[in-house]
Coordinates of C-alpha atoms in Angstrom, one line a residue:
Chain A
M1 CA 26.2 -16.1 43.9
A2 CA 22.9 -17.1 45.5
N3 CA 23.2 -14.9 48.5
A4 CA 25.0 -12.0 47.0
T5 CA 23.6 -8.7 48.2
T6 CA 21.4 -7.0 45.7
I7 CA 21.5 -3.2 45.6
S8 CA 18.0 -2.0 45.0
V9 CA 17.8 1.0 42.7
P10 CA 14.6 2.9 43.0
A11 CA 12.8 2.5 39.6
P12 CA 12.0 5.9 38.0
T13 CA 8.3 6.5 38.7
F14 CA 6.0 7.8 36.1
G15 CA 5.7 11.1 37.9
A16 CA 9.4 11.7 37.9
A17 CA 9.6 10.8 34.2
L18 CA 6.9 13.2 33.4
M19 CA 8.7 16.0 35.4
R20 CA 11.8 15.3 33.4
A21 CA 10.0 15.4 30.1
I22 CA 8.4 18.8 31.1
K23 CA 11.8 20.1 32.2
S24 CA 13.5 19.0 28.9
F25 CA 10.7 20.7 27.0
G26 CA 11.4 23.8 28.9
L27 CA 15.0 23.7 27.5
L28 CA 13.4 24.4 24.1
R29 CA 13.1 28.0 25.3
E30 CA 16.8 28.3 24.6
S31 CA 16.2 27.9 20.9
W32 CA 13.9 30.4 19.3
V33 CA 13.7 28.3 16.1
G34 CA 12.5 25.4 18.2
M35 CA 10.0 27.6 20.0
I36 CA 8.5 28.8 16.7
G37 CA 8.2 25.2 15.5
A38 CA 6.5 24.1 18.7
G39 CA 4.2 27.1 18.5
L40 CA 3.1 26.2 14.9
V41 CA 2.5 22.5 15.9
F42 CA 0.7 23.5 19.0
F43 CA -1.5 25.9 17.0
W44 CA -2.7 23.2 14.7
V45 CA -3.2 20.7 17.5
I46 CA -5.5 23.3 19.2
V47 CA -7.3 24.0 16.0
A48 CA -7.9 20.2 15.4
L49 CA -9.1 19.7 19.0
L50 CA -11.5 22.7 18.8
A51 CA -12.7 22.1 15.2
P52 CA -16.4 21.7 16.0
L53 CA -16.4 24.9 18.0
I54 CA -14.4 27.2 15.8
A55 CA -15.4 26.1 12.3
P56 CA -18.0 28.7 11.0
F57 CA -19.8 26.3 8.6
E58 CA -20.4 22.6 8.0
P59 CA -17.2 21.5 6.1
N60 CA -19.1 19.4 3.6
A61 CA -22.1 21.7 3.1
H62 CA -22.5 23.2 -0.4
L63 CA -23.4 26.8 0.3
Q64 CA -22.3 29.3 -2.4
P65 CA -19.9 28.4 -5.1
F66 CA -16.9 30.5 -6.2
A67 CA -17.1 33.1 -3.4
R68 CA -14.0 35.2 -3.0
P69 CA -12.4 35.5 0.4
G70 CA -14.3 37.8 2.7
T71 CA -17.7 37.4 0.9
A72 CA -20.7 37.6 3.2
F73 CA -23.1 34.7 3.1
A74 CA -26.8 35.6 2.6
Q75 CA -27.9 33.4 5.5
G76 CA -25.4 34.9 7.9
G77 CA -21.7 34.5 8.4
T78 CA -18.7 35.4 6.2
F79 CA -16.6 33.2 4.0
W80 CA -13.3 34.5 5.4
L81 CA -11.2 32.4 3.0
G82 CA -13.8 32.1 0.3
T83 CA -15.5 28.9 -1.0
D84 CA -14.6 26.3 -3.5
N85 CA -16.2 25.4 -6.8
T86 CA -18.9 23.4 -5.2
G87 CA -19.6 26.1 -2.6
R88 CA -18.0 24.6 0.5
D89 CA -16.4 27.0 3.0
I90 CA -12.6 26.8 2.7
L91 CA -11.9 27.9 6.3
S92 CA -14.2 25.3 7.7
R93 CA -12.6 22.6 5.5
L94 CA -9.2 23.7 6.5
I95 CA -10.1 23.5 10.2
W96 CA -11.7 20.1 9.9
G97 CA -8.9 19.0 7.6
S98 CA -6.4 19.6 10.4
R99 CA -8.1 16.7 12.2
T100 CA -7.6 14.4 9.2
V101 CA -3.9 15.1 8.9
L102 CA -3.2 15.1 12.6
F103 CA -4.9 11.8 13.0
Y104 CA -3.4 9.9 10.1
A105 CA 0.2 11.4 10.1
P106 CA 1.1 10.5 13.7
L107 CA -0.6 7.1 13.4
A108 CA 1.3 6.3 10.2
A109 CA 4.5 7.6 11.7
L110 CA 3.9 5.5 14.8
T111 CA 3.4 2.3 13.0
A112 CA 6.4 3.0 10.8
Y113 CA 8.5 3.6 13.9
T114 CA 7.3 0.5 15.6
V115 CA 8.1 -1.7 12.7
G116 CA 11.4 0.1 12.0
I117 CA 12.5 0.0 15.6
L118 CA 11.8 -3.7 15.9
M119 CA 13.7 -4.4 12.7
G120 CA 16.6 -2.1 13.6
V121 CA 17.0 -3.5 17.1
A122 CA 16.9 -7.1 15.9
A123 CA 19.4 -6.4 13.1
G124 CA 21.8 -4.4 15.3
Y125 CA 21.7 -6.7 18.3
M126 CA 21.5 -10.2 16.7
R127 CA 23.8 -9.4 13.7
G128 CA 24.5 -12.4 11.5
W129 CA 22.0 -13.5 9.0
V130 CA 19.1 -11.6 10.6
D131 CA 21.1 -8.4 10.0
D132 CA 22.0 -9.4 6.4
V133 CA 18.4 -10.2 5.4
L134 CA 16.9 -7.1 7.0
S135 CA 19.5 -4.8 5.7
R136 CA 19.1 -6.1 2.1
V137 CA 15.4 -5.8 2.3
A138 CA 15.8 -2.2 3.5
D139 CA 18.3 -1.4 0.8
I140 CA 15.9 -2.6 -1.9
I141 CA 12.9 -0.7 -0.6
L142 CA 15.0 2.4 -0.1
S143 CA 16.3 2.2 -3.7
F144 CA 12.8 3.0 -5.0
P145 CA 11.9 6.6 -5.6
V146 CA 9.5 7.1 -2.7
L147 CA 6.6 8.4 -4.7
V148 CA 6.9 5.6 -7.3
L149 CA 6.6 3.1 -4.5
Y150 CA 3.5 4.8 -3.1
I151 CA 1.9 5.0 -6.5
I152 CA 2.5 1.3 -7.1
I153 CA 1.2 0.2 -3.7
I154 CA -1.9 2.4 -3.9
A155 CA -2.6 1.3 -7.5
T156 CA -2.6 -2.3 -6.2
V157 CA -4.4 -2.1 -2.9
G158 CA -6.6 1.0 -3.5
A159 CA -6.8 4.3 -1.7
S160 CA -8.1 4.2 1.8
G161 CA -7.0 5.5 5.2
L162 CA -5.7 2.1 6.3
N163 CA -3.9 1.5 3.0
I164 CA -2.2 4.8 3.2
I165 CA -0.9 3.9 6.7
I166 CA 0.3 0.6 5.4
A167 CA 2.0 2.2 2.4
I168 CA 3.7 4.8 4.6
T169 CA 4.9 2.1 7.1
F170 CA 6.2 0.0 4.2
A171 CA 8.2 2.9 2.7
S172 CA 9.5 4.6 5.9
A173 CA 10.2 1.7 8.2
P174 CA 13.5 0.8 6.4
G175 CA 14.8 4.3 7.0
V176 CA 14.0 4.1 10.7
M177 CA 15.6 0.7 10.8
R178 CA 18.9 2.0 9.4
I179 CA 19.1 4.7 12.1
V180 CA 18.1 2.4 14.9
R181 CA 20.5 -0.3 13.7
G182 CA 23.4 2.2 13.7
L183 CA 22.6 3.3 17.2
V184 CA 22.2 -0.3 18.5
L185 CA 25.5 -1.4 16.9
D186 CA 27.2 1.3 19.1
L187 CA 25.2 0.5 22.2
R188 CA 25.4 -3.3 22.2
N189 CA 29.0 -3.2 23.4
R190 CA 28.3 -1.2 26.6
D191 CA 28.9 -2.6 30.0
Y192 CA 25.3 -2.6 31.1
V193 CA 24.4 -4.8 28.1
A194 CA 27.1 -7.2 29.1
A195 CA 25.8 -7.1 32.7
A196 CA 22.3 -7.9 31.5
Q197 CA 23.6 -10.8 29.4
T198 CA 25.5 -12.2 32.4
R199 CA 22.3 -11.9 34.5
G200 CA 20.7 -14.1 31.9
E201 CA 18.1 -11.7 30.7
P202 CA 16.3 -12.8 27.6
A203 CA 17.4 -11.3 24.3
W204 CA 14.1 -9.4 23.7
R205 CA 14.4 -7.8 27.2
I206 CA 17.9 -6.7 26.6
M207 CA 16.9 -5.2 23.2
L208 CA 13.8 -3.4 24.3
V209 CA 14.5 -2.5 28.0
E210 CA 18.3 -2.1 28.1
I211 CA 19.3 -0.8 24.7
L212 CA 16.3 0.9 23.2
P213 CA 15.7 3.6 25.8
N214 CA 19.3 4.7 25.4
A215 CA 18.8 5.3 21.7
R216 CA 15.9 7.7 22.2
G217 CA 17.7 11.0 21.8
P218 CA 18.5 10.9 18.1
L219 CA 15.3 9.0 17.5
I220 CA 13.1 11.9 18.8
V221 CA 14.7 14.4 16.5
D222 CA 14.3 11.9 13.6
A223 CA 10.7 11.3 14.5
C224 CA 9.9 15.1 14.2
L225 CA 11.5 15.2 10.8
R226 CA 9.8 12.0 9.7
L227 CA 6.5 13.3 10.9
G228 CA 7.0 16.2 8.5
Y229 CA 7.7 13.8 5.6
V230 CA 4.6 11.8 6.4
I231 CA 2.5 14.9 6.3
I232 CA 4.1 15.8 3.0
T233 CA 3.3 12.2 1.7
I234 CA -0.3 12.3 2.8
G235 CA -0.6 15.8 1.2
V236 CA 1.0 14.6 -2.0
L237 CA -1.1 11.5 -2.3
G238 CA -4.2 13.6 -1.8
F239 CA -3.0 16.1 -4.4
L240 CA -2.4 13.3 -6.9
G241 CA -5.9 11.9 -6.3
L242 CA -4.6 8.8 -4.5
G243 CA -5.4 9.9 -1.0
L244 CA -8.2 9.6 1.4
P245 CA -11.6 9.2 -0.4
P246 CA -13.8 12.3 -0.6
P247 CA -15.8 14.1 0.7
D248 CA -14.2 14.5 4.1
P249 CA -11.8 17.4 4.0
D250 CA -8.1 16.6 3.5
W251 CA -5.7 19.4 2.6
G252 CA -4.0 17.6 -0.3
G253 CA -7.3 16.5 -1.7
M254 CA -8.6 20.1 -1.5
V255 CA -5.8 21.2 -3.8
N256 CA -6.5 18.3 -6.2
E257 CA -10.2 19.1 -6.4
T258 CA -9.7 22.7 -7.3
R259 CA -6.3 22.8 -9.0
Q260 CA -7.8 23.3 -12.5
M261 CA -9.2 26.6 -11.2
A262 CA -5.9 27.6 -9.5
I263 CA -5.2 30.2 -12.2
A264 CA -8.5 32.0 -12.0
F265 CA -9.3 31.4 -8.3
P266 CA -6.0 31.0 -6.5
H267 CA -7.6 31.2 -3.0
M268 CA -9.1 27.7 -3.4
T269 CA -5.7 26.1 -3.7
L270 CA -3.5 28.6 -1.9
F271 CA -4.9 28.4 1.6
P272 CA -4.7 24.6 2.0
C273 CA -1.1 24.8 0.7
I274 CA -0.2 27.4 3.3
A275 CA -1.8 25.3 6.0
I276 CA 0.1 22.1 5.2
S277 CA 3.3 24.0 4.7
S278 CA 3.0 25.7 8.1
L279 CA 2.4 22.4 9.9
I280 CA 5.4 20.7 8.2
L281 CA 7.5 23.8 8.9
G282 CA 6.5 23.5 12.5
F283 CA 7.7 19.9 12.8
N284 CA 11.0 20.7 10.9
L285 CA 11.8 23.8 13.0
L286 CA 11.0 21.8 16.2
A287 CA 13.4 19.1 15.0
D288 CA 16.1 21.6 14.4
G289 CA 15.6 23.2 17.8
L290 CA 15.7 19.8 19.5
R291 CA 18.9 18.9 17.6
E292 CA 20.5 22.2 18.6
I293 CA 19.7 21.6 22.3
S294 CA 20.8 17.9 22.2
L295 CA 24.1 18.9 20.7
R296 CA 24.7 21.5 23.3
D297 CA 24.8 19.2 26.3
Chain B
M1 CA 38.6 -1.1 -7.3
L2 CA 37.5 -3.4 -10.2
I3 CA 36.2 -6.0 -7.8
F4 CA 34.3 -3.3 -6.0
I5 CA 32.7 -2.1 -9.2
L6 CA 31.8 -5.6 -10.2
K7 CA 30.3 -6.2 -6.8
R8 CA 28.2 -3.0 -7.1
L9 CA 27.1 -4.1 -10.6
G10 CA 26.1 -7.5 -9.3
F11 CA 24.1 -5.9 -6.4
M12 CA 22.4 -3.6 -8.9
A13 CA 21.4 -6.6 -11.1
L14 CA 20.1 -8.5 -8.1
T15 CA 18.1 -5.4 -6.9
M16 CA 16.5 -5.1 -10.4
V17 CA 15.6 -8.8 -10.4
I18 CA 14.0 -8.6 -7.0
V19 CA 12.2 -5.4 -7.9
S20 CA 10.8 -7.0 -11.1
M21 CA 9.5 -9.9 -9.0
V22 CA 7.8 -7.6 -6.5
L23 CA 6.3 -5.5 -9.4
F24 CA 5.1 -8.7 -11.1
I25 CA 3.5 -10.1 -7.9
L26 CA 1.9 -6.7 -7.0
L27 CA 0.5 -5.9 -10.5
E28 CA -0.1 -9.2 -12.3
T29 CA -1.1 -11.7 -9.7
N30 CA -4.0 -11.9 -7.3
L31 CA -1.9 -12.1 -4.2
F32 CA -2.4 -8.5 -3.2
Y33 CA -4.7 -7.2 -5.9
K34 CA -8.2 -8.3 -5.0
G35 CA -10.0 -8.8 -8.3
D36 CA -9.6 -10.2 -11.8
V37 CA -6.6 -9.1 -13.8
A38 CA -8.6 -9.4 -17.0
T39 CA -11.3 -7.1 -15.7
R40 CA -8.7 -4.7 -14.6
V41 CA -7.2 -4.5 -18.0
L42 CA -10.3 -4.7 -20.2
G43 CA -12.6 -2.7 -17.9
P44 CA -15.9 -3.8 -16.3
Y45 CA -18.1 -3.9 -19.5
V46 CA -16.8 -7.0 -21.1
S47 CA -18.4 -10.5 -21.2
A48 CA -17.0 -13.4 -19.4
E49 CA -16.0 -15.2 -22.6
Q50 CA -14.1 -12.2 -23.8
R51 CA -12.2 -12.1 -20.5
E52 CA -11.5 -15.8 -20.8
M53 CA -10.2 -15.3 -24.4
W54 CA -8.0 -12.4 -23.3
R55 CA -6.6 -14.5 -20.5
E56 CA -5.9 -17.4 -22.8
Q57 CA -4.3 -15.0 -25.4
H58 CA -2.0 -13.3 -23.0
G59 CA -1.0 -16.6 -21.3
Y60 CA -2.7 -15.8 -18.0
N61 CA -3.7 -19.5 -17.7
E62 CA -0.1 -20.6 -17.4
P63 CA 1.5 -21.1 -14.0
T64 CA 2.7 -17.9 -12.4
Y65 CA 6.5 -18.6 -12.4
K66 CA 6.3 -19.4 -16.1
R67 CA 4.5 -16.2 -16.8
Y68 CA 7.1 -14.2 -14.8
F69 CA 10.0 -15.6 -16.8
L70 CA 8.2 -15.0 -20.1
W71 CA 7.5 -11.4 -19.0
L72 CA 11.0 -10.9 -17.8
G73 CA 12.4 -12.3 -21.1
H74 CA 10.3 -9.9 -23.1
F75 CA 11.4 -7.1 -20.9
V76 CA 15.1 -7.8 -21.1
T77 CA 14.9 -8.1 -24.9
G78 CA 13.3 -4.7 -25.1
D79 CA 9.6 -5.7 -25.6
L80 CA 7.8 -3.7 -23.0
G81 CA 4.4 -4.7 -24.0
S82 CA 1.6 -2.5 -25.2
S83 CA -0.2 0.3 -23.5
L84 CA -4.0 0.2 -23.2
R85 CA -4.3 3.9 -22.5
F86 CA -2.3 5.0 -25.5
K87 CA -3.2 2.1 -27.7
G88 CA 0.3 1.3 -28.8
P89 CA 3.6 -0.2 -27.8
V90 CA 5.0 1.2 -24.6
N91 CA 8.3 1.8 -26.4
D92 CA 6.8 4.4 -28.6
I93 CA 5.6 6.6 -25.7
L94 CA 8.1 6.0 -22.9
W95 CA 11.4 7.2 -24.4
G96 CA 10.1 10.5 -25.7
R97 CA 8.6 11.2 -22.3
L98 CA 11.8 10.3 -20.5
W99 CA 13.7 12.7 -22.7
N100 CA 11.3 15.5 -21.8
T101 CA 11.9 14.7 -18.1
A102 CA 15.7 14.6 -18.7
I103 CA 15.5 18.2 -20.1
L104 CA 13.6 19.3 -17.0
G105 CA 16.0 17.5 -14.7
F106 CA 19.0 18.9 -16.5
W107 CA 17.9 22.5 -15.9
V108 CA 17.1 21.8 -12.2
F109 CA 20.5 20.4 -11.6
A110 CA 22.3 23.0 -13.7
I111 CA 20.8 25.7 -11.4
M112 CA 20.7 23.7 -8.1
I113 CA 24.3 22.4 -8.0
P114 CA 26.1 25.7 -8.1
V115 CA 23.7 27.6 -5.9
S116 CA 23.5 25.0 -3.2
L117 CA 27.2 24.3 -3.2
I118 CA 28.1 28.0 -2.9
L119 CA 25.5 28.6 -0.1
G120 CA 26.6 25.4 1.7
I121 CA 30.3 26.4 1.6
L122 CA 29.6 29.9 2.7
A123 CA 27.5 28.7 5.6
G124 CA 30.0 26.0 6.6
M125 CA 33.0 28.2 6.4
R126 CA 32.0 30.1 9.5
E127 CA 29.8 27.8 11.5
G128 CA 27.3 29.6 13.7
S129 CA 27.6 33.0 12.0
K130 CA 24.6 35.1 11.1
L131 CA 24.9 34.0 7.4
D132 CA 25.1 30.4 8.5
R133 CA 21.9 30.6 10.6
T134 CA 20.1 32.5 7.8
I135 CA 21.0 29.9 5.2
S136 CA 20.1 27.1 7.5
V137 CA 16.7 28.5 8.4
T138 CA 16.0 29.4 4.8
S139 CA 16.7 25.8 3.7
I140 CA 14.5 24.4 6.4
I141 CA 11.6 26.7 5.2
T142 CA 12.1 25.7 1.5
T143 CA 12.2 22.0 2.3
S144 CA 9.1 22.3 4.4
V145 CA 6.9 23.5 1.5
P146 CA 5.9 20.4 -0.4
E147 CA 6.3 20.5 -4.2
F148 CA 2.6 20.7 -4.9
A149 CA 2.3 23.6 -2.5
S150 CA 5.1 25.6 -4.1
C151 CA 3.5 24.8 -7.5
V152 CA 0.3 26.5 -6.3
I153 CA 2.2 29.4 -4.6
F154 CA 4.4 30.1 -7.6
A155 CA 1.5 29.8 -9.9
A156 CA -0.5 32.3 -7.8
I157 CA 2.4 34.8 -7.8
F158 CA 3.7 34.5 -11.4
V159 CA 0.6 33.5 -13.3
F160 CA -2.3 35.0 -11.4
G161 CA -0.6 37.9 -9.7
L162 CA 2.1 39.2 -12.1
K163 CA 0.8 37.5 -15.3
L164 CA 4.4 36.9 -16.4
L165 CA 4.5 33.2 -17.1
P166 CA 2.1 30.5 -18.5
G167 CA 0.3 28.3 -16.0
T168 CA 0.6 25.1 -18.0
S169 CA 3.6 23.5 -19.6
G170 CA 2.0 21.3 -22.2
M171 CA 4.3 22.5 -24.9
A172 CA 1.5 22.2 -27.4
D173 CA 3.2 24.5 -30.0
G174 CA 6.7 23.0 -29.8
F175 CA 9.3 23.6 -27.2
D176 CA 8.9 26.8 -25.3
F177 CA 11.5 27.8 -22.7
K178 CA 9.1 30.0 -20.8
Q179 CA 6.9 27.0 -19.9
L180 CA 9.9 25.3 -18.4
I181 CA 10.6 28.1 -15.9
L182 CA 8.0 27.3 -13.3
P183 CA 8.5 23.5 -13.1
V184 CA 12.3 24.1 -12.8
L185 CA 11.8 26.7 -10.2
V186 CA 9.5 24.5 -8.0
L187 CA 11.9 21.5 -8.2
F188 CA 14.9 23.8 -7.5
T189 CA 13.2 25.4 -4.4
Y190 CA 12.4 22.0 -2.9
D191 CA 15.7 20.3 -3.6
F192 CA 18.4 22.9 -3.1
G193 CA 18.0 23.2 0.7
Y194 CA 18.9 19.6 1.4
V195 CA 22.1 19.7 -0.7
A196 CA 23.0 23.1 0.8
R197 CA 22.6 21.7 4.3
M198 CA 24.7 18.6 3.5
T199 CA 27.4 20.7 2.0
R200 CA 27.4 22.9 5.0
A201 CA 27.8 20.0 7.4
S202 CA 30.6 18.6 5.3
M203 CA 32.4 21.9 5.1
A204 CA 31.9 22.6 8.8
E205 CA 33.4 19.3 9.6
V206 CA 36.5 19.9 7.4
M207 CA 37.0 23.3 8.9
T208 CA 37.5 21.8 12.4
T209 CA 40.2 19.4 11.3
Q210 CA 43.8 19.7 12.3
Y211 CA 45.2 20.3 8.8
I212 CA 43.0 23.4 8.3
R213 CA 44.1 24.7 11.7
T214 CA 47.7 24.2 10.7
A215 CA 47.2 25.9 7.4
V216 CA 45.5 28.9 9.1
L217 CA 48.2 29.1 11.8
K218 CA 51.1 29.0 9.4
G219 CA 49.7 32.1 7.9
L220 CA 48.3 31.1 4.6
P221 CA 45.8 33.6 3.2
Y222 CA 42.2 32.6 4.2
K223 CA 41.2 32.3 0.5
R224 CA 43.9 29.9 -0.2
V225 CA 43.1 27.8 2.9
I226 CA 39.5 27.5 1.6
M227 CA 40.2 27.0 -2.1
R228 CA 43.2 24.6 -1.9
H229 CA 42.8 22.8 1.4
A230 CA 39.2 22.8 2.6
L231 CA 37.2 22.4 -0.6
R232 CA 38.9 19.4 -1.9
N233 CA 37.8 17.3 1.0
A234 CA 34.5 19.1 1.7
L235 CA 33.1 18.5 -1.7
I236 CA 33.4 14.7 -1.6
A237 CA 30.2 14.2 0.5
P238 CA 28.0 16.6 -1.5
F239 CA 28.9 14.7 -4.7
T240 CA 27.1 11.6 -3.2
V241 CA 24.2 13.8 -2.0
I242 CA 23.7 15.3 -5.4
M243 CA 23.7 11.9 -7.1
L244 CA 21.2 10.6 -4.6
Q245 CA 19.1 13.7 -5.2
I246 CA 18.2 12.2 -8.6
N247 CA 16.1 9.6 -6.6
W248 CA 14.2 12.5 -5.0
L249 CA 13.9 14.3 -8.3
L250 CA 12.1 11.3 -9.7
S251 CA 9.4 11.7 -7.0
G252 CA 9.3 15.5 -7.5
V253 CA 8.8 15.3 -11.3
I254 CA 5.6 13.3 -10.8
V255 CA 4.0 16.1 -8.8
V256 CA 5.3 19.0 -10.9
E257 CA 4.5 17.4 -14.3
F258 CA 1.1 16.6 -13.1
F259 CA 0.4 20.1 -11.9
F260 CA 1.8 21.9 -15.0
A261 CA 0.6 19.2 -17.5
Y262 CA 4.2 18.8 -18.7
K263 CA 4.5 15.8 -21.0
G264 CA 7.2 14.0 -19.1
F265 CA 7.9 10.6 -17.5
G266 CA 6.4 11.4 -14.1
A267 CA 3.1 12.4 -15.5
L268 CA 3.1 9.2 -17.6
L269 CA 3.7 7.0 -14.6
L270 CA 0.9 8.6 -12.7
E271 CA -1.4 8.4 -15.7
A272 CA -0.6 4.7 -16.1
S273 CA -1.4 4.1 -12.4
L274 CA -4.7 6.1 -12.4
N275 CA -5.8 4.2 -15.5
Q276 CA -4.7 0.8 -14.5
D277 CA -2.5 0.6 -17.5
I278 CA -0.4 -2.3 -16.2
A279 CA 2.2 -2.7 -18.9
L280 CA 2.9 1.0 -19.0
L281 CA 3.1 1.2 -15.2
E282 CA 5.5 -1.8 -15.0
A283 CA 7.8 -0.3 -17.7
C284 CA 7.7 3.2 -16.0
A285 CA 8.4 1.7 -12.5
M286 CA 11.3 -0.4 -13.8
V287 CA 12.8 2.6 -15.6
A288 CA 12.4 4.7 -12.4
V289 CA 14.1 2.1 -10.2
F290 CA 16.8 1.5 -12.8
V291 CA 17.7 5.2 -12.8
A292 CA 17.5 5.4 -9.0
V293 CA 19.7 2.3 -8.5
G294 CA 22.1 3.3 -11.3
T295 CA 22.7 6.7 -9.8
Q296 CA 23.2 5.2 -6.4
M297 CA 25.8 2.9 -7.8
I298 CA 27.6 5.8 -9.5
A299 CA 27.5 7.7 -6.3
D300 CA 29.0 4.8 -4.4
I301 CA 31.8 4.2 -7.0
G302 CA 32.4 7.9 -7.3
Y303 CA 32.7 8.4 -3.5
T304 CA 35.2 5.6 -3.3
Y305 CA 37.2 6.9 -6.2
L306 CA 37.2 10.5 -4.9
N307 CA 38.1 9.7 -1.3
P308 CA 41.8 9.0 -1.2
R309 CA 41.5 7.4 2.2
I310 CA 39.5 4.6 0.7
R311 CA 41.2 4.6 -2.7
F312 CA 44.7 3.9 -1.3
S313 CA 43.8 1.5 1.5

């Protein structure tokens, strides 16, 4: 076998991969639901990137309490969405809050995905006791009502950005693991895996280089949905007073701080809720569009 | 079947034991919680001697494993400890609150099950039709609005705007059905979309099977095809989904009860956590997991029982 001719297959370059990604994104045009979703997500990403330029006021400055939407500020400018009970401009806090959520949510989803994928690939490829142990652990974590799990974790380790990421990873990785495991169980019997095994490739290489890239389709759709859930989680934790510590703007936290005034001053709570719902809706519609397209081919 | 049920019961017991260990390690030891348990319970304004006395009294100077078994023993025999926040045995508070949540959950399910099943069946009957797309998109929208956001939105509409309903559900003057409407509405809105989508998927799958095609082709009336042939198989999967929905509902009630100040189990759990009331938090968490695991078990057994392909094999 030493002098067997090797057929060299040109490795896909980064440029080609990028072109393919852009092309497949162009496919999204075929699904109007997916386009709306992508538009909503894109809108909030732009808002988050341009926050210092477009926010009319300092997000943490106490200017004029209890201003209704549209009130003009004595020192210039207008509170388009009103102010909260301590006089902070709601529009500016919404704009800066988009940075918070679009920083923590993808980061938490990414760590959850990394852990979940590693667990799932290991369980699906190695089978045996590794699979048994990992699946049991996942079953037990998933049997908790999610929010109860978050509350217990946060009650133990305290509320901070890092701890929220850890809690989300802990609670969502088992779900990712189950999906990846199912996909890997199907893929591990393919010929190219057998070929790689014959070539003597190490197990980690087969798992991560041969199998994982072929499981990406369903995972991308799931990632969009899960990102929506992570945003809900961060919002709910903020709403319950277990989220990121004040005073930096966080949509869920804004609702928590003003919820007692919700009946008399609905604008304080309503706008952050609309903001978070629109972002989640964006990811969910995007996921639906992607699934529709992936089912079509 | 019997062996299957026993197996599931065994797994449930095992899960509960592991969950109790995890809870104990998280809440009563210093492995993850950085700080002194006595300070956590008694608060910061207590002298060192008092803390030491409390620790001695409550057996905290014993080895950890011994404490765990003692705690578990109390738990299994129904002694859930005493709550610091409410200054009384956990048993006195917990069950009344759980009953209130059961009332809330009952109404949510009583409305959600028929609505989501009918919508799901209608959408799945003709996949890709206009009605199907409308129902699908609607359910995506309703599941995209987190419960706390729909609390705020509904409160803004019905309490601030129309002034029709009360904004809090504390039930201070006895049971008032009007105060239950908004919490039920919020939970229904968030939960029905998922069940409807799952029903739709199940129905759509059944509609593509050979036996439905045969039934249609041999000229049976469409209504009869749906009622007699399709529904029987299409409703097996939604049964599981509905049972598992109880797990989601347990998360949802925390948010809704907190917002509307409803005196239920979810609000109690949150209060216990925010006030570091460890005994109460442990009891609430154990009950929540018990309900979740129990319904999962019923869903599993029910699915096996309902599905003739599994029952007779």
